[in-house]
Amino acid sequence: MKKLFAGSLLLTAMTTASAFGQGNAPLKLVKTVTLPGYSGDFDHFAIDRQRGRFLLAAEDHATLEIFDLKTGDHLKTIKGFGAPHTILIRPSSSNILVTDSDQMTSVLNAETYEKNGSVTLTPGADSAGYDAVANIWYVVTGGKDVKMTTAEIEAINPDTGKKLSEIKFNDNHVEAMAIEKGGDRLFINLAQTNKLAVVNRKTMKEIAEWPVPPAKGNAMVAFDEAAKRLYVVCRDPGMVVVMNSDTGAVVSTAPAPLRADEVMLDIPSHRFYVPGGEGYIGVYDTSNPNSVKMIAKVLSAPGAKTAVLLPDMKKMLVAASPGDTKNVAKVLTFQLP
């Protein structure tokens, strides 16, 4: 099987390289780290540049996985979680916060990963977004996974764990968010009702709800503020829906891989990337903000649906979840041109 996979990868890499020019493929697989014995899904990555590590939330395995940022090697496993999802690492802090839908959000020592506190939130803590200027962490809680008919965003001070404010949505499946840096808006996917909510972060009041009509299951979102474009990735069917961030108008659409759980925007290169569980990464060109196009499909692995982009290191890290299959869990390192 390993030889068949390598051969397929080589064929895909050659096809992609021919479209972009010799040696200029959009992504090149350079390392695979296997994690035997894992089942279920991984969730999100976090980068710890200060300590030269990256962390991965093994949601269904109930652990954090620690890796060497330079080599990609697996260093250790941290146990003691229920279902970890999102990890907050701040250069100014000696603590790491981890959302956990089964337990209270954990506070860990950033050097040793020993638990030294917790933050009490509504059950179901999952995706989150961090406003570094205001030092506020916005955490999605509630929803259908904890048998609630509503969901919330809870704003907390990550230094003290104090809840600052909250907003409730009449939607039981709230997904990823994007935070406006040059203003006060927060964009959040209401996946059950198929809308994108716009929230004023200062008042924590909803100021708009925009339908996402071309597709359902809107889950991920990336925001290019200068271009006034929101890239909303949907799961039913797999589709990128490009929306005007001032009006909510749909500007264009493009196909996306199925079972995606991440969208990574690289504004200087006019590209974004969508990894999908069906086994490929969609590469998109945003040079024309009114007509976004998928320009390549790069083979990854089945279940490879969460990732993190490191443009300064010319790397992308991708987690391949075993899910309900007998596939071996993997972390793939891709090199950017």
mmCIF file of C-alpha atoms in Angstrom:
data_model
loop_
_atom_site.group_PDB
_atom_site.id
_atom_site.type_symbol
_atom_site.label_atom_id
_atom_site.label_comp_id
_atom_site.label_asym_id
_atom_site.label_seq_id
_atom_site.Cartn_x
_atom_site.Cartn_y
_atom_site.Cartn_z
ATOM 1 C CA MET A 1 0.000 0.000 0.000
ATOM 2 C CA LYS A 2 2.850 2.370 0.828
ATOM 3 C CA LYS A 3 4.310 1.988 -2.674
ATOM 4 C CA LEU A 4 0.930 2.562 -4.301
ATOM 5 C CA PHE A 5 0.465 5.728 -2.245
ATOM 6 C CA ALA A 6 3.922 7.011 -3.113
ATOM 7 C CA GLY A 7 3.333 6.311 -6.800
ATOM 8 C CA SER A 8 0.001 8.152 -6.780
ATOM 9 C CA LEU A 9 1.634 11.061 -5.004
ATOM 10 C CA LEU A 10 4.414 11.239 -7.566
ATOM 11 C CA LEU A 11 1.910 11.205 -10.441
ATOM 12 C CA THR A 12 -0.107 14.002 -8.825
ATOM 13 C CA ALA A 13 3.016 16.018 -8.083
ATOM 14 C CA MET A 14 4.177 15.672 -11.701
ATOM 15 C CA THR A 15 0.756 16.706 -13.023
ATOM 16 C CA THR A 16 0.652 19.723 -10.728
ATOM 17 C CA ALA A 17 4.219 20.736 -11.585
ATOM 18 C CA SER A 18 3.431 20.708 -15.293
ATOM 19 C CA ALA A 19 0.603 23.173 -14.703
ATOM 20 C CA PHE A 20 2.789 25.545 -12.694
ATOM 21 C CA GLY A 21 6.107 25.191 -14.429
ATOM 22 C CA GLN A 22 8.960 22.801 -13.677
ATOM 23 C CA GLY A 23 9.854 22.777 -9.985
ATOM 24 C CA ASN A 24 7.143 25.269 -9.067
ATOM 25 C CA ALA A 25 4.356 23.007 -7.765
ATOM 26 C CA PRO A 26 2.138 24.746 -5.181
ATOM 27 C CA LEU A 27 2.854 22.112 -2.488
ATOM 28 C CA LYS A 28 5.375 19.299 -2.189
ATOM 29 C CA LEU A 29 5.138 16.543 0.428
ATOM 30 C CA VAL A 30 8.481 16.387 2.249
ATOM 31 C CA LYS A 31 7.746 14.422 5.432
ATOM 32 C CA THR A 32 5.197 11.982 6.847
ATOM 33 C CA VAL A 33 5.029 11.143 10.549
ATOM 34 C CA THR A 34 2.775 8.201 11.407
ATOM 35 C CA LEU A 35 0.913 7.846 14.709
ATOM 36 C CA PRO A 36 -0.081 4.173 15.012
ATOM 37 C CA GLY A 37 -2.882 3.240 17.375
ATOM 38 C CA TYR A 38 -4.925 6.407 16.934
ATOM 39 C CA SER A 39 -8.595 6.409 15.966
ATOM 40 C CA GLY A 40 -11.251 9.035 15.324
ATOM 41 C CA ASP A 41 -10.530 12.643 14.413
ATOM 42 C CA PHE A 42 -7.833 15.215 14.987
ATOM 43 C CA ASP A 43 -8.848 18.838 15.338
ATOM 44 C CA HIS A 44 -6.702 21.980 15.228
ATOM 45 C CA PHE A 45 -2.991 22.826 15.339
ATOM 46 C CA ALA A 46 -1.214 25.546 17.294
ATOM 47 C CA ILE A 47 2.313 26.889 16.764
ATOM 48 C CA ASP A 48 4.717 27.586 19.638
ATOM 49 C CA ARG A 49 7.583 29.441 17.981
ATOM 50 C CA GLN A 50 9.161 30.420 21.296
ATOM 51 C CA ARG A 51 9.764 26.776 22.194
ATOM 52 C CA GLY A 52 10.157 25.427 18.654
ATOM 53 C CA ARG A 53 7.125 23.145 18.821
ATOM 54 C CA PHE A 54 3.751 22.626 17.278
ATOM 55 C CA LEU A 55 0.759 21.090 19.009
ATOM 56 C CA LEU A 56 -2.147 19.084 17.650
ATOM 57 C CA ALA A 57 -5.459 18.431 19.400
ATOM 58 C CA ALA A 58 -6.284 14.726 19.089
ATOM 59 C CA GLU A 59 -10.007 15.209 19.676
ATOM 60 C CA ASP A 60 -11.186 11.603 19.780
ATOM 61 C CA HIS A 61 -7.959 10.277 21.266
ATOM 62 C CA ALA A 62 -8.351 12.749 24.187
ATOM 63 C CA THR A 63 -4.731 13.941 23.998
ATOM 64 C CA LEU A 64 -2.477 16.746 22.848
ATOM 65 C CA GLU A 65 0.325 15.689 20.519
ATOM 66 C CA ILE A 66 3.592 17.639 20.684
ATOM 67 C CA PHE A 67 5.982 17.892 17.706
ATOM 68 C CA ASP A 68 9.304 19.549 16.886
ATOM 69 C CA LEU A 69 8.582 22.575 14.698
ATOM 70 C CA LYS A 70 11.850 22.341 12.753
ATOM 71 C CA THR A 71 11.999 18.600 12.074
ATOM 72 C CA GLY A 72 8.312 17.652 12.332
ATOM 73 C CA ASP A 73 9.191 14.735 14.636
ATOM 74 C CA HIS A 74 6.707 13.601 17.275
ATOM 75 C CA LEU A 75 8.012 14.417 20.761
ATOM 76 C CA LYS A 76 5.371 13.432 23.304
ATOM 77 C CA THR A 77 1.713 12.802 24.112
ATOM 78 C CA ILE A 78 -0.170 14.731 26.804
ATOM 79 C CA LYS A 79 -3.160 12.938 28.338
ATOM 80 C CA GLY A 80 -5.945 14.053 30.642
ATOM 81 C CA PHE A 81 -8.476 15.640 28.281
ATOM 82 C CA GLY A 82 -12.031 14.825 27.300
ATOM 83 C CA ALA A 83 -12.250 16.085 23.698
ATOM 84 C CA PRO A 84 -9.674 18.839 22.988
ATOM 85 C CA HIS A 85 -10.329 21.105 20.009
ATOM 86 C CA THR A 86 -8.570 24.490 19.888
ATOM 87 C CA ILE A 87 -5.252 25.517 21.466
ATOM 88 C CA LEU A 88 -4.280 29.102 22.360
ATOM 89 C CA ILE A 89 -0.553 29.869 22.609
ATOM 90 C CA ARG A 90 0.556 33.471 23.250
ATOM 91 C CA PRO A 91 4.213 34.603 23.135
ATOM 92 C CA SER A 92 3.703 36.767 26.217
ATOM 93 C CA SER A 93 2.236 33.991 28.350
ATOM 94 C CA SER A 94 3.650 30.974 30.145
ATOM 95 C CA ASN A 95 0.256 29.274 29.904
ATOM 96 C CA ILE A 96 -1.532 27.417 27.116
ATOM 97 C CA LEU A 97 -5.338 27.196 26.958
ATOM 98 C CA VAL A 98 -7.160 24.243 25.405
ATOM 99 C CA THR A 99 -10.890 24.145 24.686
ATOM 100 C CA ASP A 100 -12.398 20.845 25.744
ATOM 101 C CA SER A 101 -15.997 19.957 24.960
ATOM 102 C CA ASP A 102 -16.126 17.210 27.602
ATOM 103 C CA GLN A 103 -14.550 19.157 30.464
ATOM 104 C CA MET A 104 -13.748 22.683 31.541
ATOM 105 C CA THR A 105 -11.262 24.466 29.302
ATOM 106 C CA SER A 106 -7.785 23.532 30.549
ATOM 107 C CA VAL A 107 -4.899 25.840 31.402
ATOM 108 C CA LEU A 108 -1.492 24.204 30.935
ATOM 109 C CA ASN A 109 2.069 25.193 31.710
ATOM 110 C CA ALA A 110 3.616 25.997 28.316
ATOM 111 C CA GLU A 111 6.939 24.340 29.193
ATOM 112 C CA THR A 112 5.849 21.163 30.959
ATOM 113 C CA TYR A 113 2.185 20.844 29.801
ATOM 114 C CA GLU A 114 1.144 20.180 33.389
ATOM 115 C CA LYS A 115 -2.389 21.331 34.165
ATOM 116 C CA ASN A 116 -2.369 24.353 36.468
ATOM 117 C CA GLY A 117 -5.917 25.630 36.167
ATOM 118 C CA SER A 118 -9.171 25.635 34.259
ATOM 119 C CA VAL A 119 -11.771 28.046 32.886
ATOM 120 C CA THR A 120 -15.440 27.298 33.459
ATOM 121 C CA LEU A 121 -17.504 27.751 30.301
ATOM 122 C CA THR A 122 -20.789 26.457 28.946
ATOM 123 C CA PRO A 123 -20.340 22.780 27.910
ATOM 124 C CA GLY A 124 -19.340 22.099 24.308
ATOM 125 C CA ALA A 125 -16.333 24.445 24.017
ATOM 126 C CA ASP A 126 -14.936 23.945 20.513
ATOM 127 C CA SER A 127 -13.666 26.441 17.924
ATOM 128 C CA ALA A 128 -12.229 29.778 19.004
ATOM 129 C CA GLY A 129 -10.663 33.009 17.770
ATOM 130 C CA TYR A 130 -8.151 35.304 19.472
ATOM 131 C CA ASP A 131 -8.051 39.108 19.366
ATOM 132 C CA ALA A 132 -4.390 39.737 20.198
ATOM 133 C CA VAL A 133 -4.743 43.522 20.472
ATOM 134 C CA ALA A 134 -7.578 43.379 23.007
ATOM 135 C CA ASN A 135 -6.317 40.088 24.529
ATOM 136 C CA ILE A 136 -9.748 38.479 24.298
ATOM 137 C CA TRP A 137 -10.404 34.859 23.409
ATOM 138 C CA TYR A 138 -13.742 34.140 21.753
ATOM 139 C CA VAL A 139 -14.878 30.542 22.305
ATOM 140 C CA VAL A 140 -17.838 28.756 20.703
ATOM 141 C CA THR A 141 -19.818 26.742 23.271
ATOM 142 C CA GLY A 142 -23.102 24.824 23.451
ATOM 143 C CA GLY A 143 -24.728 23.275 20.397
ATOM 144 C CA LYS A 144 -25.966 19.887 19.321
ATOM 145 C CA ASP A 145 -22.907 17.930 20.483
ATOM 146 C CA VAL A 146 -23.909 18.649 24.079
ATOM 147 C CA LYS A 147 -27.640 18.339 23.306
ATOM 148 C CA MET A 148 -28.327 22.084 23.360
ATOM 149 C CA THR A 149 -30.600 23.831 20.848
ATOM 150 C CA THR A 150 -28.587 27.057 21.006
ATOM 151 C CA ALA A 151 -24.908 27.965 20.882
ATOM 152 C CA GLU A 152 -22.880 30.868 22.210
ATOM 153 C CA ILE A 153 -19.683 32.798 21.770
ATOM 154 C CA GLU A 154 -18.147 33.482 25.163
ATOM 155 C CA ALA A 155 -15.516 36.232 25.390
ATOM 156 C CA ILE A 156 -12.921 35.570 28.067
ATOM 157 C CA ASN A 157 -9.736 37.129 29.383
ATOM 158 C CA PRO A 158 -7.140 34.377 28.842
ATOM 159 C CA ASP A 159 -4.940 35.717 31.661
ATOM 160 C CA THR A 160 -7.589 35.504 34.371
ATOM 161 C CA GLY A 161 -10.191 33.150 32.884
ATOM 162 C CA LYS A 162 -12.853 35.744 33.610
ATOM 163 C CA LYS A 163 -15.858 35.776 31.284
ATOM 164 C CA LEU A 164 -16.218 39.278 29.846
ATOM 165 C CA SER A 165 -19.384 38.907 27.764
ATOM 166 C CA GLU A 166 -21.342 36.472 25.620
ATOM 167 C CA ILE A 167 -23.778 36.269 22.743
ATOM 168 C CA LYS A 168 -26.301 33.502 22.081
ATOM 169 C CA PHE A 169 -27.411 32.198 18.683
ATOM 170 C CA ASN A 170 -30.594 30.309 17.836
ATOM 171 C CA ASP A 171 -28.501 27.748 16.004
ATOM 172 C CA ASN A 172 -27.258 24.408 17.316
ATOM 173 C CA HIS A 173 -24.216 24.136 15.044
ATOM 174 C CA VAL A 174 -21.923 27.160 15.202
ATOM 175 C CA GLU A 175 -18.551 26.727 13.517
ATOM 176 C CA ALA A 176 -15.421 28.763 12.753
ATOM 177 C CA MET A 177 -15.052 32.547 12.930
ATOM 178 C CA ALA A 178 -12.962 35.356 11.450
ATOM 179 C CA ILE A 179 -11.968 38.479 13.419
ATOM 180 C CA GLU A 180 -11.663 41.882 11.779
ATOM 181 C CA LYS A 181 -8.336 43.504 12.717
ATOM 182 C CA GLY A 182 -9.117 46.985 11.413
ATOM 183 C CA GLY A 183 -12.567 47.151 12.985
ATOM 184 C CA ASP A 184 -14.873 45.637 15.573
ATOM 185 C CA ARG A 185 -16.631 42.924 13.595
ATOM 186 C CA LEU A 186 -16.546 39.191 14.075
ATOM 187 C CA PHE A 187 -17.900 36.857 11.378
ATOM 188 C CA ILE A 188 -19.201 33.483 12.547
ATOM 189 C CA ASN A 189 -20.690 30.520 10.674
ATOM 190 C CA LEU A 190 -24.183 29.451 11.754
ATOM 191 C CA ALA A 191 -24.112 26.076 10.027
ATOM 192 C CA GLN A 192 -27.548 24.797 11.031
ATOM 193 C CA THR A 193 -29.419 27.817 9.670
ATOM 194 C CA ASN A 194 -26.939 28.299 6.792
ATOM 195 C CA LYS A 195 -26.046 31.898 7.631
ATOM 196 C CA LEU A 196 -23.002 34.001 8.393
ATOM 197 C CA ALA A 197 -23.563 36.132 11.499
ATOM 198 C CA VAL A 198 -21.865 39.512 11.900
ATOM 199 C CA VAL A 199 -21.190 40.520 15.509
ATOM 200 C CA ASN A 200 -19.921 43.800 16.965
ATOM 201 C CA ARG A 201 -17.190 42.671 19.359
ATOM 202 C CA LYS A 202 -17.387 45.773 21.560
ATOM 203 C CA THR A 203 -21.102 45.404 22.281
ATOM 204 C CA MET A 204 -21.330 41.647 21.640
ATOM 205 C CA LYS A 205 -24.508 42.316 19.666
ATOM 206 C CA GLU A 206 -25.423 40.768 16.339
ATOM 207 C CA ILE A 207 -25.601 43.426 13.622
ATOM 208 C CA ALA A 208 -26.438 41.210 10.628
ATOM 209 C CA GLU A 209 -27.166 37.682 9.452
ATOM 210 C CA TRP A 210 -26.264 36.951 5.855
ATOM 211 C CA PRO A 211 -27.612 33.844 4.082
ATOM 212 C CA VAL A 212 -25.085 31.624 2.317
ATOM 213 C CA PRO A 213 -27.382 30.479 -0.512
ATOM 214 C CA PRO A 214 -25.106 28.524 -2.878
ATOM 215 C CA ALA A 215 -24.365 25.657 -0.437
ATOM 216 C CA LYS A 216 -25.111 24.302 3.043
ATOM 217 C CA GLY A 217 -22.900 23.350 5.949
ATOM 218 C CA ASN A 218 -20.923 26.604 5.994
ATOM 219 C CA ALA A 219 -18.136 25.748 8.434
ATOM 220 C CA MET A 220 -14.875 27.611 7.755
ATOM 221 C CA VAL A 221 -14.177 31.247 6.954
ATOM 222 C CA ALA A 222 -11.110 33.345 6.081
ATOM 223 C CA PHE A 223 -11.110 37.130 5.730
ATOM 224 C CA ASP A 224 -9.114 39.379 3.389
ATOM 225 C CA GLU A 225 -9.853 42.819 4.839
ATOM 226 C CA ALA A 226 -8.133 44.867 2.118
ATOM 227 C CA ALA A 227 -10.083 43.097 -0.631
ATOM 228 C CA LYS A 228 -13.310 43.071 1.453
ATOM 229 C CA ARG A 229 -13.724 39.374 0.772
ATOM 230 C CA LEU A 230 -14.886 36.540 3.011
ATOM 231 C CA TYR A 231 -14.008 33.028 1.847
ATOM 232 C CA VAL A 232 -16.686 30.755 3.341
ATOM 233 C CA VAL A 233 -16.110 27.021 2.898
ATOM 234 C CA CYS A 234 -19.218 24.812 2.842
ATOM 235 C CA ARG A 235 -19.595 21.045 3.126
ATOM 236 C CA ASP A 236 -22.865 20.351 1.285
ATOM 237 C CA PRO A 237 -21.692 20.264 -1.433
ATOM 238 C CA GLY A 238 -17.983 21.069 -1.062
ATOM 239 C CA MET A 239 -17.816 24.705 -2.147
ATOM 240 C CA VAL A 240 -16.033 27.992 -1.489
ATOM 241 C CA VAL A 241 -18.519 30.873 -1.360
ATOM 242 C CA VAL A 242 -16.890 34.292 -1.757
ATOM 243 C CA MET A 243 -18.833 37.099 -0.055
ATOM 244 C CA ASN A 244 -18.476 40.879 0.110
ATOM 245 C CA SER A 245 -17.606 41.704 3.733
ATOM 246 C CA ASP A 246 -19.556 44.990 3.646
ATOM 247 C CA THR A 247 -22.825 43.710 2.217
ATOM 248 C CA GLY A 248 -22.827 39.908 2.436
ATOM 249 C CA ALA A 249 -23.418 39.659 -1.313
ATOM 250 C CA VAL A 250 -22.134 36.459 -2.945
ATOM 251 C CA VAL A 251 -19.419 37.433 -5.422
ATOM 252 C CA SER A 252 -18.261 34.065 -6.784
ATOM 253 C CA THR A 253 -18.016 30.367 -5.982
ATOM 254 C CA ALA A 254 -15.550 27.551 -6.575
ATOM 255 C CA PRO A 255 -15.565 23.804 -5.843
ATOM 256 C CA ALA A 256 -13.943 22.594 -2.615
ATOM 257 C CA PRO A 257 -12.876 19.179 -1.316
ATOM 258 C CA LEU A 258 -15.412 17.281 0.753
ATOM 259 C CA ARG A 259 -15.176 16.996 4.546
ATOM 260 C CA ALA A 260 -12.968 20.084 4.841
ATOM 261 C CA ASP A 261 -12.260 21.537 8.285
ATOM 262 C CA GLU A 262 -9.814 24.374 7.571
ATOM 263 C CA VAL A 263 -9.220 27.295 5.231
ATOM 264 C CA MET A 264 -5.813 29.013 5.204
ATOM 265 C CA LEU A 265 -5.340 32.387 3.529
ATOM 266 C CA ASP A 266 -1.970 33.675 2.322
ATOM 267 C CA ILE A 267 -2.722 37.258 1.265
ATOM 268 C CA PRO A 268 0.743 38.212 -0.149
ATOM 269 C CA SER A 269 0.718 35.254 -2.561
ATOM 270 C CA HIS A 270 -2.977 35.729 -3.510
ATOM 271 C CA ARG A 271 -3.748 32.161 -2.504
ATOM 272 C CA PHE A 272 -5.716 30.145 -0.027
ATOM 273 C CA TYR A 273 -5.776 26.441 0.715
ATOM 274 C CA VAL A 274 -8.564 24.052 1.740
ATOM 275 C CA PRO A 275 -7.629 20.539 2.972
ATOM 276 C CA GLY A 276 -10.365 17.933 2.586
ATOM 277 C CA GLY A 277 -10.999 14.561 4.136
ATOM 278 C CA GLU A 278 -11.493 12.987 0.735
ATOM 279 C CA GLY A 279 -7.730 13.176 0.272
ATOM 280 C CA TYR A 280 -6.628 16.355 -1.476
ATOM 281 C CA ILE A 281 -5.837 20.010 -0.777
ATOM 282 C CA GLY A 282 -7.559 22.601 -2.951
ATOM 283 C CA VAL A 283 -5.284 25.488 -3.978
ATOM 284 C CA TYR A 284 -7.025 28.737 -4.980
ATOM 285 C CA ASP A 285 -5.982 31.938 -6.716
ATOM 286 C CA THR A 286 -7.448 35.220 -5.400
ATOM 287 C CA SER A 287 -5.699 37.611 -7.799
ATOM 288 C CA ASN A 288 -9.128 38.585 -9.102
ATOM 289 C CA PRO A 289 -11.313 38.959 -5.964
ATOM 290 C CA ASN A 290 -14.424 38.828 -8.132
ATOM 291 C CA SER A 291 -13.576 35.466 -9.681
ATOM 292 C CA VAL A 292 -11.754 33.105 -7.326
ATOM 293 C CA LYS A 293 -10.500 29.924 -9.005
ATOM 294 C CA MET A 294 -9.228 26.541 -7.873
ATOM 295 C CA ILE A 295 -5.888 26.165 -9.615
ATOM 296 C CA ALA A 296 -4.657 22.812 -8.280
ATOM 297 C CA LYS A 297 -5.595 19.669 -6.377
ATOM 298 C CA VAL A 298 -2.665 18.345 -4.361
ATOM 299 C CA LEU A 299 -2.894 14.779 -3.083
ATOM 300 C CA SER A 300 -2.700 14.489 0.708
ATOM 301 C CA ALA A 301 -4.275 11.475 2.458
ATOM 302 C CA PRO A 302 -7.750 10.239 3.417
ATOM 303 C CA GLY A 303 -8.998 12.152 6.452
ATOM 304 C CA ALA A 304 -6.492 14.995 6.011
ATOM 305 C CA LYS A 305 -8.887 17.842 6.810
ATOM 306 C CA THR A 306 -7.170 20.098 9.367
ATOM 307 C CA ALA A 307 -3.959 22.014 8.751
ATOM 308 C CA VAL A 308 -1.922 25.102 9.537
ATOM 309 C CA LEU A 309 -0.025 27.319 7.106
ATOM 310 C CA LEU A 310 3.418 28.759 7.934
ATOM 311 C CA PRO A 311 4.286 31.056 5.008
ATOM 312 C CA ASP A 312 7.463 32.402 6.634
ATOM 313 C CA MET A 313 8.790 28.847 6.946
ATOM 314 C CA LYS A 314 7.341 27.854 3.566
ATOM 315 C CA LYS A 315 5.498 24.984 5.250
ATOM 316 C CA MET A 316 2.038 23.553 5.640
ATOM 317 C CA LEU A 317 1.294 20.984 8.339
ATOM 318 C CA VAL A 318 -1.672 18.667 7.718
ATOM 319 C CA ALA A 319 -3.286 16.164 10.101
ATOM 320 C CA ALA A 320 -4.726 13.015 8.546
ATOM 321 C CA SER A 321 -7.437 11.647 10.837
ATOM 322 C CA PRO A 322 -8.167 7.895 10.810
ATOM 323 C CA GLY A 323 -11.879 8.621 11.392
ATOM 324 C CA ASP A 324 -13.914 5.410 11.320
ATOM 325 C CA THR A 325 -11.459 3.638 9.005
ATOM 326 C CA LYS A 326 -8.421 1.495 9.653
ATOM 327 C CA ASN A 327 -6.102 4.123 8.168
ATOM 328 C CA VAL A 328 -2.989 5.028 10.146
ATOM 329 C CA ALA A 329 -3.024 8.554 11.605
ATOM 330 C CA LYS A 330 -0.428 10.861 10.054
ATOM 331 C CA VAL A 331 0.973 14.359 10.153
ATOM 332 C CA LEU A 332 2.126 15.506 6.723
ATOM 333 C CA THR A 333 4.587 18.321 6.106
ATOM 334 C CA PHE A 334 4.295 20.102 2.752
ATOM 335 C CA GLN A 335 6.796 22.582 1.376
ATOM 336 C CA LEU A 336 5.615 25.757 -0.350
ATOM 337 C CA PRO A 337 7.560 27.097 -3.366
#
